[in-house]
Structures are given as C-alpha cells and as structure tokens.
XYZ file of C-alpha atoms in Angstrom:
213
model
C -0.175 -0.507 0.116
C 0.780 3.785 -0.239
C 0.075 7.317 0.479
C 0.271 10.645 -0.437
C 2.092 13.681 1.529
C 0.754 16.401 0.009
C -1.644 17.944 -2.714
C -1.113 17.141 -6.227
C -2.901 18.542 -8.736
C -3.666 17.459 -12.747
C -5.952 18.529 -15.959
C -8.060 16.144 -17.890
C -9.890 18.072 -21.109
C -12.444 15.860 -22.795
C -14.677 17.132 -25.321
C -14.830 20.790 -24.446
C -15.463 19.212 -20.766
C -12.516 19.970 -17.609
C -11.733 18.370 -15.301
C -9.283 19.378 -12.805
C -8.392 16.722 -9.716
C -6.806 17.029 -6.745
C -5.463 14.273 -5.098
C -4.363 14.344 -1.316
C -3.938 12.881 2.176
C -7.072 11.682 3.867
C -6.243 14.302 6.868
C -7.005 17.652 4.748
C -10.167 15.806 2.514
C -12.650 17.695 3.714
C -10.406 21.470 4.006
C -9.469 20.913 0.650
C -13.337 20.117 -0.326
C -14.993 22.940 1.124
C -11.911 25.219 -0.215
C -12.754 23.831 -3.911
C -16.400 24.435 -3.357
C -15.765 28.552 -2.776
C -12.973 28.779 -5.381
C -15.199 27.019 -8.540
C -18.813 28.277 -7.625
C -19.753 27.921 -11.668
C -18.335 24.015 -11.894
C -20.594 21.835 -13.168
C -19.858 18.946 -9.808
C -16.931 18.361 -7.525
C -17.168 14.754 -7.671
C -14.447 12.873 -5.001
C -13.753 9.639 -3.409
C -11.432 8.545 -0.709
C -10.480 5.633 1.456
C -8.713 5.937 4.818
C -7.303 3.230 7.789
C -9.607 3.333 10.951
C -8.606 2.871 14.084
C -9.006 -1.109 13.460
C -7.206 -1.830 10.955
C -10.249 -1.773 8.154
C -10.065 0.069 5.132
C -13.336 2.486 5.245
C -14.185 4.432 1.339
C -16.333 6.798 0.038
C -17.519 8.383 -3.100
C -19.906 10.774 -4.073
C -21.378 11.420 -7.781
C -21.993 15.400 -7.311
C -25.069 15.071 -8.924
C -23.316 12.987 -12.050
C -25.471 9.920 -13.176
C -25.062 7.394 -10.774
C -22.114 5.365 -10.651
C -20.551 6.719 -13.742
C -17.913 9.099 -11.056
C -17.877 8.712 -7.714
C -17.207 4.993 -8.482
C -14.312 4.790 -11.239
C -13.006 7.528 -9.232
C -12.705 5.218 -6.149
C -11.904 2.177 -8.382
C -8.636 4.826 -9.583
C -6.869 5.103 -5.986
C -7.618 1.045 -5.435
C -5.711 0.474 -8.351
C -3.001 1.575 -6.974
C -3.326 0.899 -3.399
C -3.530 3.996 -1.984
C -4.807 4.414 1.301
C -5.649 7.741 3.788
C -5.584 9.361 0.161
C -8.473 11.332 -1.090
C -9.636 12.894 -4.504
C -11.874 15.529 -5.459
C -12.739 16.149 -9.012
C -13.877 19.484 -10.552
C -15.931 19.628 -14.063
C -16.986 23.040 -16.236
C -18.758 21.381 -18.567
C -18.610 22.324 -22.351
C -22.006 21.882 -23.462
C -21.119 18.179 -25.255
C -22.279 15.244 -23.260
C -20.066 11.728 -22.603
C -22.759 9.794 -22.263
C -22.593 7.172 -19.226
C -19.876 5.291 -20.557
C -18.010 8.718 -21.644
C -17.846 10.131 -18.102
C -16.622 6.639 -16.623
C -13.752 6.951 -19.223
C -13.096 10.676 -17.931
C -13.658 10.607 -14.198
C -11.115 7.677 -14.133
C -8.398 9.355 -16.402
C -8.917 12.918 -14.486
C -7.198 10.528 -11.321
C -5.114 8.528 -13.103
C -3.477 11.889 -14.514
C -3.112 13.028 -10.539
C -1.793 10.051 -9.379
C 1.029 9.734 -12.429
C 2.096 13.716 -11.459
C 2.715 12.378 -7.958
C 4.379 9.410 -9.006
C 6.439 11.608 -11.058
C 6.649 14.393 -8.009
C 7.756 11.572 -5.126
C 4.726 12.528 -3.646
C 3.642 8.860 -4.131
C 5.037 7.154 -0.447
C 5.289 3.991 0.924
C 2.272 3.595 3.851
C 2.453 1.929 6.540
C 0.252 1.631 10.119
C 1.113 3.692 13.177
C -0.471 3.444 16.214
C -2.034 6.349 18.342
C 0.116 7.526 21.249
C -1.027 9.431 24.750
C 1.302 10.513 27.383
C 1.965 13.467 29.931
C 4.887 16.128 29.463
C 5.115 18.374 32.594
C 6.138 22.340 31.976
C 9.542 21.505 32.779
C 10.423 18.691 30.008
C 8.567 19.724 27.163
C 11.623 21.644 25.336
C 13.093 17.858 25.268
C 10.470 16.447 23.784
C 9.836 19.460 21.324
C 13.545 19.062 20.347
C 13.089 14.556 19.926
C 9.603 14.938 18.032
C 11.609 17.868 15.484
C 14.754 16.150 15.021
C 13.040 13.008 13.821
C 10.459 14.453 11.938
C 7.504 14.003 14.371
C 4.724 15.225 14.031
C 2.566 15.611 17.239
C -0.650 17.261 19.170
C -0.831 19.006 22.746
C -2.999 20.134 24.628
C -1.545 22.200 27.728
C -2.993 22.070 31.739
C -1.939 24.170 34.376
C 1.004 21.247 35.313
C 2.064 20.566 31.639
C 0.542 19.248 27.965
C -1.353 16.304 26.779
C 1.052 14.738 23.757
C -0.958 12.852 20.609
C 1.319 11.599 18.309
C 1.389 7.896 16.313
C 4.226 5.424 16.134
C 4.911 2.399 13.844
C 6.350 -0.489 16.612
C 10.636 0.722 15.581
C 9.680 4.496 16.223
C 7.802 3.519 19.766
C 10.455 1.411 21.091
C 12.800 4.359 20.691
C 10.396 6.044 21.914
C 9.438 4.615 24.969
C 13.910 4.095 25.909
C 13.681 7.994 25.919
C 10.570 8.581 27.502
C 10.578 6.460 30.089
C 13.759 7.517 31.818
C 11.616 10.541 32.809
C 8.639 9.132 34.996
C 10.734 9.958 37.766
C 10.143 13.038 36.350
C 6.403 13.565 36.452
C 6.115 12.082 32.119
C 3.709 9.592 31.891
C 2.109 7.391 29.401
C -1.965 7.656 29.355
C -2.275 4.780 26.003
C 0.970 3.354 25.089
C 0.554 2.677 21.379
C -0.810 -0.814 19.653
C 2.266 -1.160 17.671
C 4.085 -1.484 20.499
C 6.305 -5.255 21.465
C 5.033 -7.223 23.930
C 1.962 -6.473 26.179
C 0.058 -3.468 25.558
C -1.140 -0.735 28.101
C -4.729 1.152 27.726
C -5.152 3.334 30.448
C -7.614 6.181 30.901
C -7.501 9.492 32.196
C-alpha cells in the first residue's frame, strides 16, 4: 500500500469539458473540499472519493457522484485509488461542463482518466510514499520537560498534537513499531520527573497498555 504526503493537481480535458483533479492526504480532504466548492462556484460538479484506515485496521471507503449519473464518477474515481493501492488518501475532481454530453461510458472513462492523471503526477514528483501503519500514543509531559520532547520530535520529523493544562501538556502522536521502541526508551527515563504514559501505541512490542485519564 502507498499514500500521498501533499496535495497534487492535474487537468484533463475531453470534448470541451475540463476536469481538475486534486489528490490529497485524507487529513486535508474536508478542508480541500470546502475550499474547492468556494473557489469554483460555477463548476458543474465536485466529485470525490477517499480511502482511509480506521482505528480497527479496517479500510473505509466513500465516494460521491455529486449530481453526475449514478456510478459514472465517484465509483470510477474510487477504483482508480484502489488500482494503485492508495490508502489514507482522497481525490476531488472539479468538472466544468463544455456543452457536449459524454454519455455514461464517456463519463466513467473521463473521471478515471482525471484521477489517473493526478496519480501519475504524484508518481513523477515522488509524492507517493510507502504506507505504514502507525498507532496512536497519548502521554503527559510537564512544563519542565516540554523543550526536550519538542527537540526529540523535531529532530526525527515526527508529528504531534498537544493540549496544555496547569501542569504541562497532554501529547498525542503516532508511531510505527521501531519509532515507538526508540521513543519509549527516551521517554521512560523521565518518569521520576513527572512524565507518564496514558495510552501506549498498539504497535508497541510486548504487553499493550491502555489506561484512561
């Protein structure tokens, strides 16, 4: 499986209709959808499809024809994502109608071609990357240790979210198995200074902990 790490665009034209395709990480899908609807108010349709991995390790798929004849746009767009085993990725296709009807089969081919154009652009630019399963981890870091943990994450280019309270911050991050083993060795050394795990990543080796807070 593979995924994409930034938004990639492509244009496909046939019989005066223009298809603008936007391939994106699923984390940016909703915001991009709203932006495209605002930026293209005169577009005939904004068709979309996405595939993502849920918290149970299941692939969740969804798609929309957005007013095109049923099965002619969202489904072929989803099939294009499936064809290259894209996960945690979505695609949106803005169509400007050129006045010439494409017919059912023509629409299926056009939307598939539009999505494949974006996939091809992503491949050429090296934006398609190997997908690896990462599990969430939640932990508390007191104020006195925040700078050390920030440095750790920045040095390894790891993403995180955090919420501050009166004593420090609750951090949320995702790790694969190797990343978590390394982080556990680093973080566990600060338990006496107030660091604590709330939920340990499922990718952790050995016994799994899942504490609530």
